[in-house]
């Protein structure tokens, strides 16, 4: 079970993703690229590209450059929704890094550098938006090493640079943009008005690689193995002989966090796995057995009675979520308090959880229900060893730790479980019906080799709808089940999976023949947006 919410509390603005680590005689150094965030939606994409280049980077707010960090080998000034002339535009003190380490300005970043150093930035005659062909003026420029002629780039800006500051020269243009890219004559300072981070800039990743490797001297040697080694060493140092508790959800994030911690501190870690009764068929026992097989010190708590009692008669989705969230905290809290000498609360928070929780000013814009309040009350410090990683990276780390593939490849599953997949009031009987239908669907996906092709799949019980059917000689009047399977990369958007008709026919037959109370099966063909992945 995936409970991304349990892993969503940290309020830090540093987003450090990848570690290149090497040992010198005395020091351990992590070279890194800093990406300064000016509020553009594509800032995260720059980080994503850098990590594809096996490069450690941190996204920091525009005004939080770590001037005294010796490990910074380069800085990228990212885009912004503002014009440099907007009174509220974000400004950074360039003296902190200009001439000291290589700098790359992207879009607003490029305009800001130019504007601040005495160049001219003006509103473009028409907003530059879309594909353009890049004409590289300086073929020797390392930023464009390996670039093809007329390489396609993606433009998206309202202002444009019309004159460069003194001591800067043009290195590329497009048909409409004279200064599509520039460089300082005497310093490693580059600016591009296009967006190398988006996939429509066909050689954008090459440009970023040229910047990181050739210009900044980066080594591109992040790997799951050195992440594991470095993180274990850091955890040992951070935690010492203290006790740590961790809420397991069955999902890949909390499981990988637990195994990593277990490697670092062994029995000092106690895991708590709460069964709210709304898990998939047999999931509580199967996952508990897996955890024990991994050598984790885990306490399984069956609290289903309490959850069913509190959910009795509740139909409204948000109320269901709130009740489950509150009960979860209380059950977890009661168990955690038994470990009287615990000093740390560990969570499987990953990078996308934090993006949702933070904005550029560092304020929390969304926090999660499940363990909210717990660390403050119990005076526990937070430990989040995966907070720099994306989901696919967590999976790579899990494999590196030797975890079984069925745990690592597990589909996400919502914290409130089947409660948000039963439309209407929840009863134990309905949960049993849905567990059976869901199990047929999910096991079917595995047997047909389709499980790994979808991001997430499950069944939904439309318990407030009844329709007529015929079974043998009998007329039936029962509930339909909807099947939902989606493809996605991050759950922010999703498309319905084009599962083979033969498979859907097989699953439909199996469900109607084997699950009492269900006489009709539908397949959900809505994408997100406008629909969501879950029905409630
Ligand atoms: P939606 O339905 O918003 O789901 O498209 C996006 C992803 O989030 C999961 N989800 C939840 N996870 N608590 C969770 O921990 C929740 O209340 C919750 N609601 C949705 C959903 O399964 C999908 O992966």
JSON list of N, CA and C in Angstrom, two decimals, residues 24-71:
[
{"chain": "A", "resi": 24, "resn": "UNK", "atom": "N", "xyz": [38.19, 11.93, -0.34]},
{"chain": "A", "resi": 24, "resn": "UNK", "atom": "CA", "xyz": [39.59, 12.30, -0.35]},
{"chain": "A", "resi": 24, "resn": "UNK", "atom": "C", "xyz": [40.15, 11.76, 0.95]},
{"chain": "A", "resi": 25, "resn": "UNK", "atom": "N", "xyz": [41.41, 12.09, 1.24]},
{"chain": "A", "resi": 25, "resn": "UNK", "atom": "CA", "xyz": [42.00, 11.48, 2.45]},
{"chain": "A", "resi": 25, "resn": "UNK", "atom": "C", "xyz": [41.18, 11.81, 3.70]},
{"chain": "A", "resi": 26, "resn": "UNK", "atom": "N", "xyz": [40.86, 13.10, 3.86]},
{"chain": "A", "resi": 26, "resn": "UNK", "atom": "CA", "xyz": [40.14, 13.43, 5.09]},
{"chain": "A", "resi": 26, "resn": "UNK", "atom": "C", "xyz": [38.67, 13.78, 4.85]},
{"chain": "A", "resi": 27, "resn": "UNK", "atom": "N", "xyz": [38.38, 14.32, 3.66]},
{"chain": "A", "resi": 27, "resn": "UNK", "atom": "CA", "xyz": [37.04, 14.88, 3.51]},
{"chain": "A", "resi": 27, "resn": "UNK", "atom": "C", "xyz": [36.19, 14.04, 2.57]},
{"chain": "A", "resi": 28, "resn": "UNK", "atom": "N", "xyz": [34.90, 14.13, 2.81]},
{"chain": "A", "resi": 28, "resn": "UNK", "atom": "CA", "xyz": [33.94, 13.52, 1.90]},
{"chain": "A", "resi": 28, "resn": "UNK", "atom": "C", "xyz": [33.26, 14.69, 1.19]},
{"chain": "A", "resi": 29, "resn": "UNK", "atom": "N", "xyz": [33.26, 14.68, -0.11]},
{"chain": "A", "resi": 29, "resn": "UNK", "atom": "CA", "xyz": [32.76, 15.85, -0.83]},
{"chain": "A", "resi": 29, "resn": "UNK", "atom": "C", "xyz": [31.63, 15.45, -1.74]},
{"chain": "A", "resi": 30, "resn": "UNK", "atom": "N", "xyz": [30.64, 16.30, -1.81]},
{"chain": "A", "resi": 30, "resn": "UNK", "atom": "CA", "xyz": [29.52, 16.06, -2.72]},
{"chain": "A", "resi": 30, "resn": "UNK", "atom": "C", "xyz": [29.46, 17.23, -3.67]},
{"chain": "A", "resi": 31, "resn": "UNK", "atom": "N", "xyz": [30.01, 17.07, -4.85]},
{"chain": "A", "resi": 31, "resn": "UNK", "atom": "CA", "xyz": [29.91, 18.20, -5.77]},
{"chain": "A", "resi": 31, "resn": "UNK", "atom": "C", "xyz": [28.46, 18.35, -6.20]},
{"chain": "A", "resi": 32, "resn": "UNK", "atom": "N", "xyz": [28.05, 19.58, -6.40]},
{"chain": "A", "resi": 32, "resn": "UNK", "atom": "CA", "xyz": [26.64, 19.80, -6.71]},
{"chain": "A", "resi": 32, "resn": "UNK", "atom": "C", "xyz": [26.42, 21.03, -7.57]},
{"chain": "A", "resi": 33, "resn": "UNK", "atom": "N", "xyz": [25.34, 21.00, -8.29]},
{"chain": "A", "resi": 33, "resn": "UNK", "atom": "CA", "xyz": [24.88, 22.15, -9.06]},
{"chain": "A", "resi": 33, "resn": "UNK", "atom": "C", "xyz": [23.72, 22.76, -8.28]},
{"chain": "A", "resi": 34, "resn": "UNK", "atom": "N", "xyz": [23.71, 24.08, -8.13]},
{"chain": "A", "resi": 34, "resn": "UNK", "atom": "CA", "xyz": [22.58, 24.76, -7.49]},
{"chain": "A", "resi": 34, "resn": "UNK", "atom": "C", "xyz": [21.67, 25.32, -8.58]},
{"chain": "A", "resi": 35, "resn": "UNK", "atom": "N", "xyz": [20.38, 25.03, -8.46]},
{"chain": "A", "resi": 35, "resn": "UNK", "atom": "CA", "xyz": [19.40, 25.61, -9.39]},
{"chain": "A", "resi": 35, "resn": "UNK", "atom": "C", "xyz": [18.61, 26.65, -8.59]},
{"chain": "A", "resi": 36, "resn": "UNK", "atom": "N", "xyz": [18.72, 27.90, -8.96]},
{"chain": "A", "resi": 36, "resn": "UNK", "atom": "CA", "xyz": [17.97, 28.92, -8.24]},
{"chain": "A", "resi": 36, "resn": "UNK", "atom": "C", "xyz": [16.58, 29.05, -8.83]},
{"chain": "A", "resi": 37, "resn": "UNK", "atom": "N", "xyz": [15.59, 28.98, -7.96]},
{"chain": "A", "resi": 37, "resn": "UNK", "atom": "CA", "xyz": [14.19, 28.92, -8.36]},
{"chain": "A", "resi": 37, "resn": "UNK", "atom": "C", "xyz": [13.57, 30.33, -8.35]},
{"chain": "A", "resi": 38, "resn": "UNK", "atom": "N", "xyz": [13.09, 30.75, -9.50]},
{"chain": "A", "resi": 38, "resn": "UNK", "atom": "CA", "xyz": [12.40, 32.05, -9.58]},
{"chain": "A", "resi": 38, "resn": "UNK", "atom": "C", "xyz": [10.91, 31.84, -9.84]},
{"chain": "A", "resi": 39, "resn": "UNK", "atom": "N", "xyz": [10.42, 30.64, -9.57]},
{"chain": "A", "resi": 39, "resn": "UNK", "atom": "CA", "xyz": [8.98, 30.40, -9.64]},
{"chain": "A", "resi": 39, "resn": "UNK", "atom": "C", "xyz": [8.47, 29.80, -10.94]},
{"chain": "A", "resi": 40, "resn": "UNK", "atom": "N", "xyz": [9.36, 29.41, -11.84]},
{"chain": "A", "resi": 40, "resn": "UNK", "atom": "CA", "xyz": [8.88, 28.81, -13.10]},
{"chain": "A", "resi": 40, "resn": "UNK", "atom": "C", "xyz": [8.46, 27.36, -12.89]},
{"chain": "A", "resi": 41, "resn": "UNK", "atom": "N", "xyz": [7.47, 26.97, -13.66]},
{"chain": "A", "resi": 41, "resn": "UNK", "atom": "CA", "xyz": [7.02, 25.58, -13.53]},
{"chain": "A", "resi": 41, "resn": "UNK", "atom": "C", "xyz": [8.04, 24.59, -14.08]},
{"chain": "A", "resi": 42, "resn": "UNK", "atom": "N", "xyz": [8.98, 25.05, -14.90]},
{"chain": "A", "resi": 42, "resn": "UNK", "atom": "CA", "xyz": [9.91, 24.10, -15.50]},
{"chain": "A", "resi": 42, "resn": "UNK", "atom": "C", "xyz": [11.19, 23.92, -14.67]},
{"chain": "A", "resi": 43, "resn": "UNK", "atom": "N", "xyz": [11.26, 24.61, -13.53]},
{"chain": "A", "resi": 43, "resn": "UNK", "atom": "CA", "xyz": [12.46, 24.49, -12.70]},
{"chain": "A", "resi": 43, "resn": "UNK", "atom": "C", "xyz": [12.71, 23.03, -12.29]},
{"chain": "A", "resi": 44, "resn": "UNK", "atom": "N", "xyz": [11.63, 22.36, -11.91]},
{"chain": "A", "resi": 44, "resn": "UNK", "atom": "CA", "xyz": [11.79, 20.95, -11.49]},
{"chain": "A", "resi": 44, "resn": "UNK", "atom": "C", "xyz": [12.34, 20.11, -12.64]},
{"chain": "A", "resi": 45, "resn": "UNK", "atom": "N", "xyz": [11.94, 20.49, -13.85]},
{"chain": "A", "resi": 45, "resn": "UNK", "atom": "CA", "xyz": [12.40, 19.71, -15.01]},
{"chain": "A", "resi": 45, "resn": "UNK", "atom": "C", "xyz": [13.91, 19.81, -15.19]},
{"chain": "A", "resi": 46, "resn": "UNK", "atom": "N", "xyz": [14.47, 20.97, -14.85]},
{"chain": "A", "resi": 46, "resn": "UNK", "atom": "CA", "xyz": [15.93, 21.11, -14.95]},
{"chain": "A", "resi": 46, "resn": "UNK", "atom": "C", "xyz": [16.58, 20.09, -14.02]},
{"chain": "A", "resi": 47, "resn": "UNK", "atom": "N", "xyz": [16.03, 20.02, -12.81]},
{"chain": "A", "resi": 47, "resn": "UNK", "atom": "CA", "xyz": [16.57, 19.05, -11.84]},
{"chain": "A", "resi": 47, "resn": "UNK", "atom": "C", "xyz": [16.44, 17.62, -12.36]},
{"chain": "A", "resi": 48, "resn": "UNK", "atom": "N", "xyz": [15.31, 17.36, -12.96]},
{"chain": "A", "resi": 48, "resn": "UNK", "atom": "CA", "xyz": [15.05, 16.02, -13.52]},
{"chain": "A", "resi": 48, "resn": "UNK", "atom": "C", "xyz": [16.11, 15.69, -14.59]},
{"chain": "A", "resi": 49, "resn": "UNK", "atom": "N", "xyz": [16.38, 16.66, -15.46]},
{"chain": "A", "resi": 49, "resn": "UNK", "atom": "CA", "xyz": [17.38, 16.43, -16.52]},
{"chain": "A", "resi": 49, "resn": "UNK", "atom": "C", "xyz": [18.76, 16.21, -15.91]},
{"chain": "A", "resi": 50, "resn": "UNK", "atom": "N", "xyz": [19.09, 17.00, -14.90]},
{"chain": "A", "resi": 50, "resn": "UNK", "atom": "CA", "xyz": [20.42, 16.84, -14.30]},
{"chain": "A", "resi": 50, "resn": "UNK", "atom": "C", "xyz": [20.55, 15.46, -13.67]},
{"chain": "A", "resi": 51, "resn": "UNK", "atom": "N", "xyz": [19.50, 14.99, -13.08]},
{"chain": "A", "resi": 51, "resn": "UNK", "atom": "CA", "xyz": [19.62, 13.68, -12.46]},
{"chain": "A", "resi": 51, "resn": "UNK", "atom": "C", "xyz": [19.69, 12.60, -13.51]},
{"chain": "A", "resi": 52, "resn": "UNK", "atom": "N", "xyz": [19.08, 12.82, -14.66]},
{"chain": "A", "resi": 52, "resn": "UNK", "atom": "CA", "xyz": [19.25, 11.86, -15.75]},
{"chain": "A", "resi": 52, "resn": "UNK", "atom": "C", "xyz": [20.72, 11.84, -16.18]},
{"chain": "A", "resi": 53, "resn": "UNK", "atom": "N", "xyz": [21.39, 12.93, -15.89]},
{"chain": "A", "resi": 53, "resn": "UNK", "atom": "CA", "xyz": [22.83, 13.00, -16.18]},
{"chain": "A", "resi": 53, "resn": "UNK", "atom": "C", "xyz": [23.65, 12.57, -14.97]},
{"chain": "A", "resi": 54, "resn": "UNK", "atom": "N", "xyz": [23.00, 11.88, -14.04]},
{"chain": "A", "resi": 54, "resn": "UNK", "atom": "CA", "xyz": [23.67, 11.37, -12.83]},
{"chain": "A", "resi": 54, "resn": "UNK", "atom": "C", "xyz": [24.44, 12.46, -12.09]},
{"chain": "A", "resi": 55, "resn": "UNK", "atom": "N", "xyz": [23.79, 13.57, -11.92]},
{"chain": "A", "resi": 55, "resn": "UNK", "atom": "CA", "xyz": [24.43, 14.73, -11.30]},
{"chain": "A", "resi": 55, "resn": "UNK", "atom": "C", "xyz": [23.62, 15.18, -10.10]},
{"chain": "A", "resi": 56, "resn": "UNK", "atom": "N", "xyz": [24.30, 15.41, -9.02]},
{"chain": "A", "resi": 56, "resn": "UNK", "atom": "CA", "xyz": [23.66, 15.89, -7.78]},
{"chain": "A", "resi": 56, "resn": "UNK", "atom": "C", "xyz": [23.29, 17.36, -7.93]},
{"chain": "A", "resi": 57, "resn": "UNK", "atom": "N", "xyz": [22.08, 17.73, -7.54]},
{"chain": "A", "resi": 57, "resn": "UNK", "atom": "CA", "xyz": [21.70, 19.14, -7.61]},
{"chain": "A", "resi": 57, "resn": "UNK", "atom": "C", "xyz": [20.73, 19.48, -6.50]},
{"chain": "A", "resi": 58, "resn": "UNK", "atom": "N", "xyz": [20.67, 20.76, -6.19]},
{"chain": "A", "resi": 58, "resn": "UNK", "atom": "CA", "xyz": [19.71, 21.26, -5.21]},
{"chain": "A", "resi": 58, "resn": "UNK", "atom": "C", "xyz": [18.95, 22.38, -5.86]},
{"chain": "A", "resi": 59, "resn": "UNK", "atom": "N", "xyz": [17.61, 22.38, -5.67]},
{"chain": "A", "resi": 59, "resn": "UNK", "atom": "CA", "xyz": [16.82, 23.54, -6.09]},
{"chain": "A", "resi": 59, "resn": "UNK", "atom": "C", "xyz": [16.65, 24.40, -4.85]},
{"chain": "A", "resi": 60, "resn": "UNK", "atom": "N", "xyz": [17.06, 25.63, -4.93]},
{"chain": "A", "resi": 60, "resn": "UNK", "atom": "CA", "xyz": [16.92, 26.54, -3.80]},
{"chain": "A", "resi": 60, "resn": "UNK", "atom": "C", "xyz": [16.14, 27.78, -4.21]},
{"chain": "A", "resi": 61, "resn": "UNK", "atom": "N", "xyz": [15.44, 28.42, -3.28]},
{"chain": "A", "resi": 61, "resn": "UNK", "atom": "CA", "xyz": [14.80, 29.69, -3.61]},
{"chain": "A", "resi": 61, "resn": "UNK", "atom": "C", "xyz": [15.85, 30.68, -4.11]},
{"chain": "A", "resi": 62, "resn": "UNK", "atom": "N", "xyz": [15.42, 31.58, -5.00]},
{"chain": "A", "resi": 62, "resn": "UNK", "atom": "CA", "xyz": [16.35, 32.51, -5.67]},
{"chain": "A", "resi": 62, "resn": "UNK", "atom": "C", "xyz": [17.28, 33.24, -4.70]},
{"chain": "A", "resi": 63, "resn": "UNK", "atom": "N", "xyz": [16.82, 33.46, -3.45]},
{"chain": "A", "resi": 63, "resn": "UNK", "atom": "CA", "xyz": [17.60, 34.28, -2.52]},
{"chain": "A", "resi": 63, "resn": "UNK", "atom": "C", "xyz": [18.34, 33.44, -1.48]},
{"chain": "A", "resi": 64, "resn": "UNK", "atom": "N", "xyz": [18.50, 32.15, -1.75]},
{"chain": "A", "resi": 64, "resn": "UNK", "atom": "CA", "xyz": [19.13, 31.28, -0.75]},
{"chain": "A", "resi": 64, "resn": "UNK", "atom": "C", "xyz": [20.38, 30.59, -1.31]},
{"chain": "A", "resi": 65, "resn": "UNK", "atom": "N", "xyz": [21.13, 31.28, -2.12]},
{"chain": "A", "resi": 65, "resn": "UNK", "atom": "CA", "xyz": [22.35, 30.67, -2.65]},
{"chain": "A", "resi": 65, "resn": "UNK", "atom": "C", "xyz": [23.34, 30.41, -1.50]},
{"chain": "A", "resi": 66, "resn": "UNK", "atom": "N", "xyz": [23.85, 29.19, -1.38]},
{"chain": "A", "resi": 66, "resn": "UNK", "atom": "CA", "xyz": [24.75, 28.87, -0.25]},
{"chain": "A", "resi": 66, "resn": "UNK", "atom": "C", "xyz": [26.17, 29.32, -0.57]},
{"chain": "A", "resi": 67, "resn": "UNK", "atom": "N", "xyz": [26.44, 30.59, -0.37]},
{"chain": "A", "resi": 67, "resn": "UNK", "atom": "CA", "xyz": [27.70, 31.18, -0.81]},
{"chain": "A", "resi": 67, "resn": "UNK", "atom": "C", "xyz": [28.92, 30.52, -0.18]},
{"chain": "A", "resi": 68, "resn": "UNK", "atom": "N", "xyz": [28.76, 29.96, 1.01]},
{"chain": "A", "resi": 68, "resn": "UNK", "atom": "CA", "xyz": [29.95, 29.39, 1.65]},
{"chain": "A", "resi": 68, "resn": "UNK", "atom": "C", "xyz": [30.02, 27.86, 1.52]},
{"chain": "A", "resi": 69, "resn": "UNK", "atom": "N", "xyz": [29.27, 27.30, 0.59]},
{"chain": "A", "resi": 69, "resn": "UNK", "atom": "CA", "xyz": [29.34, 25.84, 0.40]},
{"chain": "A", "resi": 69, "resn": "UNK", "atom": "C", "xyz": [30.42, 25.53, -0.65]},
{"chain": "A", "resi": 70, "resn": "UNK", "atom": "N", "xyz": [31.51, 24.90, -0.24]},
{"chain": "A", "resi": 70, "resn": "UNK", "atom": "CA", "xyz": [32.61, 24.68, -1.18]},
{"chain": "A", "resi": 70, "resn": "UNK", "atom": "C", "xyz": [32.32, 23.60, -2.23]},
{"chain": "A", "resi": 71, "resn": "UNK", "atom": "N", "xyz": [31.23, 22.86, -2.05]},
{"chain": "A", "resi": 71, "resn": "UNK", "atom": "CA", "xyz": [30.94, 21.76, -2.97]},
{"chain": "A", "resi": 71, "resn": "UNK", "atom": "C", "xyz": [30.17, 22.19, -4.21]}
]
